[in-house]
Short mmCIF file of C-alpha atoms and ligand atoms in Angstrom, two decimals:
data_model
loop_
_atom_site.label_atom_id
_atom_site.label_comp_id
_atom_site.label_asym_id
_atom_site.label_seq_id
_atom_site.Cartn_x
_atom_site.Cartn_y
_atom_site.Cartn_z
CA MET A 1 19.94 -5.90 18.55
CA ILE A 2 19.15 -7.92 15.43
CA THR A 3 19.08 -6.20 12.03
CA VAL A 4 16.39 -7.55 9.72
CA LEU A 5 15.68 -6.82 6.06
CA HIS A 6 11.95 -7.24 5.45
CA LEU A 7 10.70 -7.31 1.86
CA SER A 8 7.51 -8.59 0.32
CA ASP A 9 5.37 -9.06 -2.80
CA ILE A 10 8.16 -9.60 -5.32
CA HIS A 11 5.70 -10.83 -8.02
CA LEU A 12 8.60 -11.79 -10.28
CA GLY A 13 7.20 -12.31 -13.80
CA SER A 14 4.21 -9.97 -13.35
CA GLY A 15 3.35 -7.00 -15.53
CA LEU A 16 5.30 -8.22 -18.55
CA SER A 17 2.84 -6.46 -20.86
CA HIS A 18 4.43 -3.18 -19.72
CA GLY A 19 7.82 -4.29 -21.02
CA ARG A 20 9.47 -5.16 -24.30
CA ILE A 21 12.09 -7.67 -25.30
CA ASN A 22 15.62 -6.54 -24.56
CA PRO A 23 17.49 -7.50 -27.76
CA GLU A 24 20.75 -7.96 -25.85
CA THR A 25 19.40 -10.49 -23.36
CA GLY A 26 16.24 -11.78 -24.98
CA LEU A 27 14.42 -11.09 -21.70
CA ASN A 28 11.37 -8.93 -21.10
CA THR A 29 12.54 -5.58 -19.75
CA ARG A 30 9.98 -5.62 -16.96
CA LEU A 31 11.29 -8.99 -15.75
CA GLU A 32 14.74 -7.37 -15.76
CA ASP A 33 13.37 -4.40 -13.77
CA PHE A 34 11.92 -6.70 -11.12
CA ILE A 35 15.16 -8.70 -10.95
CA ALA A 36 17.09 -5.44 -10.57
CA ALA A 37 14.87 -4.36 -7.66
CA LEU A 38 15.30 -7.74 -5.96
CA THR A 39 19.06 -7.60 -6.58
CA ARG A 40 19.22 -4.22 -4.82
CA CYS A 41 17.45 -5.70 -1.79
CA MET A 42 20.01 -8.51 -1.62
CA ASP A 43 22.91 -6.09 -2.19
CA ARG A 44 21.76 -4.13 0.84
CA ALA A 45 21.30 -7.26 2.96
CA LEU A 46 24.87 -8.34 2.17
CA ALA A 47 26.42 -4.87 2.47
CA GLU A 48 24.92 -4.17 5.92
CA PRO A 49 25.17 -7.14 6.57
CA VAL A 50 21.78 -7.88 8.10
CA ASP A 51 21.30 -10.77 10.54
CA LEU A 52 18.05 -12.04 9.05
CA VAL A 53 15.93 -11.61 5.90
CA LEU A 54 12.15 -11.97 6.02
CA PHE A 55 10.15 -12.32 2.81
CA GLY A 56 6.43 -11.63 3.29
CA GLY A 57 5.04 -13.74 0.43
CA ASP A 58 3.94 -13.59 -3.22
CA ALA A 59 7.19 -14.44 -4.98
CA PHE A 60 5.57 -14.99 -8.39
CA PRO A 61 2.24 -14.28 -10.08
CA ASP A 62 1.23 -17.92 -9.60
CA ALA A 63 2.32 -21.25 -8.13
CA THR A 64 3.97 -22.53 -11.30
CA PRO A 65 6.43 -19.93 -12.60
CA PRO A 66 8.52 -20.80 -15.67
CA PRO A 67 12.00 -22.17 -14.84
CA LEU A 68 13.68 -18.97 -16.04
CA VAL A 69 11.71 -16.89 -13.53
CA GLN A 70 12.05 -19.46 -10.74
CA GLN A 71 15.81 -19.46 -11.33
CA ALA A 72 16.09 -15.66 -11.26
CA LEU A 73 14.55 -15.62 -7.78
CA ALA A 74 16.72 -18.50 -6.59
CA GLN A 75 19.90 -16.78 -7.79
CA GLN A 76 19.16 -13.84 -5.50
CA PHE A 77 18.11 -15.75 -2.39
CA CYS A 78 21.04 -18.14 -2.75
CA ARG A 79 23.35 -15.17 -2.23
CA LEU A 80 21.96 -14.90 1.31
CA SER A 81 22.43 -18.60 1.90
CA ALA A 82 26.06 -18.39 0.72
CA ALA A 83 26.68 -15.46 3.07
CA GLY A 84 25.21 -17.36 6.02
CA ILE A 85 22.24 -14.99 6.47
CA PRO A 86 19.15 -16.91 7.64
CA THR A 87 16.08 -16.29 5.48
CA VAL A 88 12.38 -17.01 5.94
CA LEU A 89 10.27 -17.34 2.77
CA LEU A 90 6.59 -16.99 3.55
CA VAL A 91 3.90 -18.39 1.27
CA GLY A 92 1.44 -15.84 -0.13
CA ASN A 93 -1.83 -16.38 -1.98
CA HIS A 94 -0.07 -16.20 -5.34
CA ASP A 95 2.36 -18.92 -4.28
CA GLN A 96 -0.35 -21.43 -3.47
CA HIS A 97 -2.12 -23.85 -5.74
CA ALA A 98 -5.82 -23.09 -5.99
CA GLN A 99 -6.62 -25.65 -3.31
CA GLY A 100 -4.17 -24.02 -0.89
CA LEU A 101 -2.15 -27.15 -0.23
CA GLY A 102 1.25 -25.83 0.76
CA GLY A 103 3.60 -23.39 -0.89
CA ALA A 104 4.00 -24.90 -4.32
CA SER A 105 6.46 -22.44 -5.84
CA LEU A 106 8.56 -22.01 -2.68
CA SER A 107 8.60 -25.52 -1.20
CA ILE A 108 11.45 -26.43 -3.56
CA TYR A 109 13.81 -24.57 -1.18
CA ARG A 110 12.89 -26.93 1.63
CA THR A 111 13.04 -29.98 -0.64
CA LEU A 112 16.55 -29.03 -1.72
CA GLY A 113 17.54 -28.24 1.86
CA VAL A 114 19.06 -24.87 0.96
CA PRO A 115 21.15 -23.97 4.04
CA GLY A 116 19.67 -21.20 6.16
CA VAL A 117 16.40 -20.99 4.18
CA VAL A 118 13.14 -21.70 5.98
CA VAL A 119 9.81 -21.96 4.10
CA GLY A 120 6.77 -20.72 6.02
CA ASP A 121 3.83 -22.58 4.56
CA ARG A 122 1.94 -23.17 7.82
CA LEU A 123 1.31 -21.50 11.15
CA GLU A 124 4.47 -22.47 12.97
CA THR A 125 7.22 -21.02 15.19
CA HIS A 126 10.79 -21.19 13.86
CA ARG A 127 13.74 -20.69 16.19
CA LEU A 128 16.61 -19.30 14.16
CA VAL A 129 20.18 -18.57 15.18
CA THR A 130 21.58 -15.32 13.82
CA ARG A 131 24.97 -13.69 14.26
CA GLN A 132 23.38 -11.56 16.97
CA GLY A 133 21.77 -14.47 18.79
CA PRO A 134 18.56 -16.45 18.59
CA VAL A 135 15.23 -15.12 17.31
CA GLN A 136 11.72 -16.60 17.06
CA VAL A 137 9.71 -16.16 13.87
CA VAL A 138 6.06 -17.19 13.81
CA THR A 139 4.99 -17.77 10.20
CA LEU A 140 1.38 -17.19 9.18
CA PRO A 141 0.94 -17.88 5.45
CA TRP A 142 -2.14 -16.87 3.45
CA ILE A 143 -5.15 -18.52 5.05
CA THR A 144 -7.73 -20.26 2.89
CA ARG A 145 -10.78 -22.13 4.05
CA SER A 146 -9.10 -25.48 3.34
CA THR A 147 -6.22 -24.56 5.67
CA LEU A 148 -8.27 -24.63 8.85
CA LEU A 149 -11.66 -26.07 7.91
CA THR A 150 -12.97 -29.25 6.37
CA ARG A 151 -15.63 -29.43 3.68
CA PRO A 152 -18.46 -30.72 5.93
CA GLU A 153 -17.83 -27.87 8.39
CA THR A 154 -18.47 -25.23 5.76
CA ASP A 155 -21.37 -26.88 3.92
CA GLY A 156 -24.33 -24.54 3.67
CA LEU A 157 -22.51 -21.61 5.25
CA SER A 158 -22.35 -18.18 3.64
CA MET A 159 -19.01 -16.56 2.82
CA ALA A 160 -19.30 -14.30 5.86
CA GLN A 161 -20.04 -17.26 8.13
CA VAL A 162 -17.07 -19.21 6.76
CA ASN A 163 -14.80 -16.22 7.39
CA GLU A 164 -16.07 -15.90 10.98
CA LEU A 165 -15.34 -19.58 11.55
CA LEU A 166 -11.88 -19.20 9.99
CA LEU A 167 -11.08 -16.29 12.31
CA ASP A 168 -12.22 -18.32 15.35
CA ARG A 169 -9.90 -21.17 14.36
CA LEU A 170 -7.04 -18.78 13.64
CA ARG A 171 -7.46 -17.06 17.02
CA VAL A 172 -7.15 -20.40 18.83
CA ALA A 173 -4.23 -21.63 16.71
CA LEU A 174 -2.30 -18.37 17.09
CA GLU A 175 -2.92 -18.41 20.84
CA GLY A 176 -1.35 -21.89 20.93
CA GLU A 177 1.77 -20.63 19.16
CA ILE A 178 1.99 -17.59 21.44
CA ARG A 179 1.84 -19.72 24.59
CA SER A 180 4.79 -21.83 23.45
CA LEU A 181 7.01 -18.80 22.73
CA ASP A 182 10.13 -18.16 24.80
CA PRO A 183 9.43 -14.72 26.34
CA ALA A 184 13.14 -14.01 26.68
CA LEU A 185 13.81 -14.04 22.92
CA PRO A 186 13.10 -11.35 20.36
CA THR A 187 10.01 -12.43 18.41
CA VAL A 188 8.60 -11.66 14.98
CA LEU A 189 5.25 -12.51 13.46
CA LEU A 190 5.60 -12.88 9.68
CA ALA A 191 2.14 -12.89 8.09
CA HIS A 192 0.72 -12.75 4.57
CA ALA A 193 -2.69 -11.27 5.22
CA MET A 194 -5.24 -8.61 4.42
CA VAL A 195 -5.46 -6.67 7.67
CA ASP A 196 -8.72 -4.77 8.12
CA THR A 197 -7.13 -1.37 8.72
CA ALA A 198 -4.89 -1.51 5.63
CA ARG A 199 -5.35 0.89 2.76
CA TYR A 200 -5.64 -1.00 -0.49
CA GLY A 201 -2.91 -1.07 -3.05
CA GLY A 202 -2.78 -2.93 -6.33
CA GLU A 203 -3.48 -6.22 -4.60
CA ARG A 204 -7.18 -5.43 -4.86
CA PHE A 205 -6.84 -6.19 -8.56
CA LEU A 206 -4.31 -8.99 -8.23
CA ALA A 207 -6.09 -11.15 -5.70
CA ALA A 208 -6.56 -14.66 -7.02
CA GLY A 209 -9.95 -14.85 -5.32
CA ARG A 210 -11.83 -13.29 -2.47
CA GLY A 211 -9.87 -13.62 0.73
CA LEU A 212 -10.07 -13.43 4.45
CA THR A 213 -9.68 -10.05 6.17
CA ILE A 214 -8.02 -10.29 9.58
CA PRO A 215 -8.74 -7.74 12.33
CA MET A 216 -5.58 -5.90 13.30
CA ALA A 217 -6.09 -6.61 17.01
CA LEU A 218 -5.77 -10.33 16.33
CA LEU A 219 -2.16 -9.85 15.15
CA ALA A 220 -1.06 -6.77 17.12
CA ARG A 221 -0.01 -8.70 20.23
CA LEU A 222 2.64 -7.30 22.56
CA CYS A 223 4.46 -10.64 22.65
CA PHE A 224 5.66 -9.72 19.16
CA ASP A 225 8.51 -7.25 18.85
CA TYR A 226 7.75 -6.78 15.16
CA VAL A 227 4.89 -7.84 12.90
CA ALA A 228 6.21 -8.25 9.34
CA LEU A 229 3.37 -8.19 6.83
CA GLY A 230 2.96 -9.03 3.18
CA HIS A 231 0.09 -8.89 0.64
CA VAL A 232 -0.86 -5.20 0.30
CA HIS A 233 1.34 -3.54 -2.33
CA ARG A 234 1.22 -0.05 -0.85
CA HIS A 235 3.86 0.49 1.86
CA GLN A 236 2.27 1.43 5.20
CA ILE A 237 2.77 1.30 8.94
CA LEU A 238 -0.37 -0.15 10.53
CA CYS A 239 0.59 -0.05 14.19
CA HIS A 240 3.42 1.26 16.39
CA GLN A 241 2.88 -0.90 19.48
CA PRO A 242 3.94 -3.44 18.31
CA LEU A 243 5.47 -2.11 15.13
CA MET A 244 3.47 -3.63 12.24
CA ILE A 245 4.48 -2.83 8.65
CA TYR A 246 3.66 -3.67 5.05
CA PRO A 247 6.82 -2.93 3.04
CA GLY A 248 4.70 -3.11 -0.13
CA SER A 249 5.80 -4.56 -3.45
CA ILE A 250 9.38 -3.97 -4.64
CA GLU A 251 8.35 -2.88 -8.17
CA ARG A 252 5.18 -1.51 -9.78
CA VAL A 253 3.03 -4.43 -10.84
CA ASP A 254 0.47 -2.26 -12.66
CA PHE A 255 -0.87 1.28 -13.01
CA SER A 256 -2.71 1.13 -9.69
CA GLU A 257 0.76 1.52 -8.12
CA GLU A 258 1.70 4.50 -10.26
CA SER A 259 2.01 6.99 -7.39
CA GLU A 260 3.35 4.62 -4.72
CA ASP A 261 6.92 4.53 -3.44
CA LYS A 262 8.46 1.08 -3.73
CA GLY A 263 11.05 -0.42 -1.43
CA TYR A 264 11.83 -2.61 1.57
CA VAL A 265 12.07 -2.12 5.33
CA LEU A 266 15.21 -2.29 7.47
CA VAL A 267 14.27 -3.33 11.00
CA HIS A 268 16.30 -2.99 14.18
CA LEU A 269 14.76 -5.69 16.29
CA GLN A 270 14.97 -5.86 20.06
CA ARG A 271 12.75 -6.83 22.96
CA GLY A 272 10.47 -3.88 23.62
CA GLY A 273 12.25 -1.30 21.43
CA THR A 274 12.09 -2.18 17.75
CA THR A 275 12.61 0.54 15.16
CA ALA A 276 12.33 0.40 11.37
CA GLU A 277 13.05 2.53 8.32
CA PHE A 278 11.56 2.35 4.83
CA CYS A 279 14.24 2.19 2.13
CA PRO A 280 12.91 3.29 -1.26
CA LEU A 281 14.09 1.57 -4.44
CA PRO A 282 14.72 3.50 -7.67
CA VAL A 283 12.03 1.77 -9.73
CA ARG A 284 10.71 2.55 -13.19
CA PRO A 285 8.17 5.40 -13.30
CA PHE A 286 4.62 4.85 -14.56
CA ARG A 287 2.81 7.83 -16.08
CA THR A 288 -0.84 8.27 -16.99
CA ILE A 289 -1.63 11.10 -19.40
CA GLU A 290 -5.37 11.68 -19.44
CA VAL A 291 -6.82 14.40 -21.70
CA ASP A 292 -10.38 15.38 -22.47
CA LEU A 293 -10.36 16.84 -26.00
CA THR A 294 -14.10 17.12 -26.49
CA ALA A 295 -14.01 20.90 -25.91
CA ALA A 296 -10.66 21.49 -27.65
CA THR A 297 -10.59 23.57 -30.83
CA ALA A 298 -7.25 22.07 -31.90
CA PRO A 299 -7.36 18.53 -30.44
CA GLN A 300 -4.06 17.30 -31.94
CA GLU A 301 -2.16 20.27 -30.56
CA THR A 302 -3.78 20.01 -27.13
CA LEU A 303 -2.92 16.31 -26.95
CA LEU A 304 0.72 16.80 -27.96
CA GLN A 305 1.04 19.61 -25.41
CA ALA A 306 -0.25 17.34 -22.66
CA ILE A 307 2.33 14.71 -23.59
CA ALA A 308 5.12 17.30 -23.77
CA ALA A 309 4.24 18.48 -20.26
CA THR A 310 4.80 14.99 -18.84
CA GLU A 311 8.18 13.44 -18.00
CA ILE A 312 7.88 10.27 -20.06
CA THR A 313 11.51 9.33 -20.77
CA ASP A 314 12.07 5.65 -19.86
CA ALA A 315 8.64 5.52 -18.21
CA VAL A 316 5.79 3.08 -18.76
CA VAL A 317 3.19 5.43 -20.25
CA ARG A 318 -0.49 5.19 -20.93
CA CYS A 319 -2.13 7.95 -22.88
CA LEU A 320 -5.91 8.14 -22.50
CA TYR A 321 -7.84 10.75 -24.41
CA SER A 322 -11.48 11.30 -25.17
CA LEU A 323 -12.81 13.15 -28.18
CA ARG A 324 -15.98 13.72 -30.18
CA ALA A 325 -16.73 11.56 -33.20
CA ASP A 326 -16.29 14.54 -35.52
CA GLN A 327 -12.77 15.15 -34.15
CA VAL A 328 -11.38 11.70 -34.99
CA ASP A 329 -9.95 12.83 -38.34
CA GLN A 330 -8.05 15.64 -36.65
CA ILE A 331 -5.78 13.25 -34.71
CA ASP A 332 -2.55 12.29 -36.48
CA SER A 333 -1.56 8.91 -35.04
CA ALA A 334 1.92 8.94 -36.59
CA ALA A 335 2.79 12.23 -34.88
CA LEU A 336 1.39 10.89 -31.62
CA VAL A 337 3.59 7.79 -31.79
CA ALA A 338 6.66 9.93 -32.55
CA THR A 339 5.98 12.06 -29.46
CA LEU A 340 5.73 9.00 -27.25
CA ALA A 341 8.89 7.38 -28.61
CA SER A 342 11.07 8.27 -25.61
CA ALA A 343 8.81 6.30 -23.28
CA HIS A 344 9.98 2.84 -22.20
CA THR A 345 6.69 1.44 -23.48
CA TYR A 346 3.35 3.11 -24.10
CA THR A 347 -0.27 2.39 -24.83
CA VAL A 348 -2.75 4.78 -26.37
CA GLN A 349 -6.47 4.51 -25.74
CA ALA A 350 -8.88 6.85 -27.50
CA HIS A 351 -12.42 7.09 -26.24
CA VAL A 352 -14.85 8.46 -28.81
CA GLU A 353 -17.82 9.98 -27.06
CA ALA A 354 -21.18 8.98 -28.41
CA PRO A 355 -23.17 11.92 -29.85
CA VAL A 356 -25.57 13.34 -27.31
CA HIS A 357 -29.18 12.42 -28.00
CA ARG A 358 -31.83 14.87 -27.05
CA HIS A 359 -34.60 13.10 -25.21
CA ARG A 360 -38.04 14.09 -26.32
CA LEU A 361 -39.32 13.08 -22.90
CA PRO A 362 -36.85 14.11 -20.19
CA ASP A 363 -38.60 11.81 -17.70
CA LEU A 364 -37.64 8.82 -19.88
CA SER A 365 -33.91 9.47 -20.24
CA PRO A 366 -31.62 6.49 -19.54
CA ASP A 367 -30.79 8.02 -16.14
CA SER A 368 -34.37 8.08 -14.92
CA THR A 369 -35.31 5.52 -12.32
CA LEU A 370 -39.02 5.14 -13.07
CA ASP A 371 -40.46 1.68 -12.60
CA PRO A 372 -41.62 0.08 -15.86
CA LEU A 373 -45.34 0.78 -15.39
CA THR A 374 -44.88 4.46 -14.56
CA ALA A 375 -42.54 4.78 -17.53
CA LEU A 376 -45.16 3.26 -19.81
CA LYS A 377 -47.83 5.62 -18.50
CA THR A 378 -45.53 8.60 -19.01
CA TYR A 379 -44.93 7.53 -22.58
CA LEU A 380 -48.63 6.92 -23.34
CA ASP A 381 -49.54 10.32 -21.89
CA SER A 382 -47.26 11.89 -24.46
CA ARG A 383 -49.02 10.08 -27.36
CA PRO A 384 -52.62 11.41 -27.48
CA GLU A 385 -53.22 9.60 -30.82
CA VAL A 386 -53.25 6.23 -28.99
CA ALA A 387 -55.25 7.43 -25.97
CA ASP A 388 -57.99 4.83 -26.59
CA LEU A 389 -55.42 2.00 -26.30
CA LYS A 390 -53.94 3.26 -23.03
CA GLU A 391 -56.02 1.15 -20.61
CA THR A 392 -55.53 -2.04 -22.64
CA LEU A 393 -51.76 -1.55 -22.89
CA ILE A 394 -51.36 -0.87 -19.17
CA THR A 395 -53.41 -3.95 -18.27
CA ALA A 396 -51.31 -6.08 -20.61
CA ALA A 397 -48.07 -4.68 -19.21
CA THR A 398 -49.21 -5.32 -15.64
CA LEU A 399 -49.94 -8.96 -16.50
CA LEU A 400 -46.58 -9.31 -18.22
CA LEU A 401 -44.71 -7.90 -15.23
CA GLU A 402 -46.55 -10.19 -12.84
CA SER A 403 -45.66 -13.27 -14.84
CA ALA A 404 -42.05 -11.99 -15.06
CA ASP A 405 -41.97 -11.81 -11.24
CA ASP A 406 -42.99 -15.45 -11.11
CA LEU A 407 -40.19 -16.23 -13.53
CA THR A 408 -37.53 -14.58 -11.39
CA LEU A 409 -38.65 -16.63 -8.39
CA ASP A 410 -38.28 -19.78 -10.49
CA LEU A 411 -34.66 -19.02 -11.36
CA PRO A 412 -32.76 -19.64 -8.12
CA GLY A 413 -29.57 -20.63 -9.98
CA GLU A 414 -29.26 -17.28 -11.64
CA LEU A 415 -30.01 -15.35 -8.47
CA ASP A 416 -27.55 -17.57 -6.59
CA ARG A 417 -24.70 -16.32 -8.68
CA HIS A 418 -25.60 -12.70 -8.13
CA ASP A 419 -25.95 -13.06 -4.42
CA TRP A 420 -22.64 -14.86 -4.21
CA ASP A 421 -20.86 -12.19 -6.26
CA ASN A 422 -22.23 -9.42 -4.14
CA ASN A 423 -21.65 -11.26 -0.89
CA LEU A 424 -25.33 -10.82 -0.07
CA PRO A 425 -27.11 -13.04 2.42
CA ASP A 426 -27.29 -16.74 1.69
CA PRO A 427 -29.81 -17.25 -1.14
CA ALA A 428 -30.81 -20.59 0.35
CA ALA A 429 -32.15 -18.80 3.42
CA PRO A 430 -35.91 -18.17 3.49
CA PRO A 431 -36.87 -14.88 1.82
CA ASP A 432 -37.28 -11.97 4.19
CA ASP A 433 -38.89 -8.57 3.98
CA SER A 434 -35.66 -6.89 3.00
CA ALA A 435 -35.57 -8.73 -0.34
CA PRO A 436 -35.34 -6.32 -3.27
CA PRO A 437 -38.67 -5.46 -4.93
CA ALA A 438 -39.65 -7.40 -8.02
CA THR A 439 -38.61 -4.68 -10.48
CA GLN A 440 -35.12 -4.64 -9.01
CA GLN A 441 -34.85 -8.41 -9.36
CA LEU A 442 -35.81 -8.02 -13.00
CA ARG A 443 -32.92 -5.68 -13.53
CA LEU A 444 -30.51 -8.17 -11.89
CA LEU A 445 -31.42 -10.75 -14.46
MN1 MN B 1 -0.83 -11.48 -1.77
#
């Protein structure tokens, strides 16, 4: 049996806005938190000791981390190298340059020839020798269209068509790797990917662009004794046969991870009988305090009570409250700041609700979905003093709307952008009957 420590999504250098400068070290406290979490992973790997460490990708927020941050990561992984524990560093989307040409921030480990460290920046099978014998690791880094396709192949294709083509290529390439595996050896697939059955974590907000979603069945092959995933920040087990796990990020990158446990996975790898356990890390708590004060008679008191009821000591806190315009003077900011002082860091966001306007014509409230002509008629019906102008105004409005329709059809560039953003059908395709009605197109513009 081979013991593996699987961690992912380190994102060292992310979320610094939630920290402050530590006067003793001069470093951002959130960078220190992330380093502490990574250090605990390495401590465990060495204490076990494990036979292999797999990193599932996204070491930094981008491909060009500052030397200080790059060095902090290297200091930890070099401990594994010194202890003779083989390590695979997979390239995630945040580790790639925008064009997806190799693992920019991680390839330095290969360039320097760090003993025992393998960089997975392409689909490839690595045969590694551990203290418990040999193991095969198939690396599947983040796939972009330039990884498997050339420009002429994708010209004129929609996003969905490009993704279909990418999956076809990936299927064939993965099949090639699988056929060259030694069936006698324990085998791991290490992939940085968005698997279709995953529940989203913070990565939804972190993604450096729209990416490819891979069907689980494409990766859940029984030739693999373990599928080690990276990319989604929420820890989850996607499949038991074979065992397929996202360990999640090792620290909270932002508030979307407020309620998630953070940690790594310890895997006991063997042919046909792999088991794994999630090992939580003691990371810094995030707390959201959200209070609606609009109905409160004593808003300041209600707000302070809500803060007092929350465990904020050493936590990253955000306090969101909404109040009426006439209540603004009743909030004492100095007292609020004093109450939040025990937090590690905090932000306060007040939302002042706009006074409610009474609509003279309920049918014409901002929520109504009348088309422009019907809305105009409704309005004119309510103004008997201009009854003799009604016909003229409606005729003029009809003409205006018609010429506006012509305008929207003449603005393909603008519509292009919308269709692309919404992943709608290719705008270059001939219009079909399902195209939105003219009034809807007007609203898009
Ligand atoms: Mn990622």
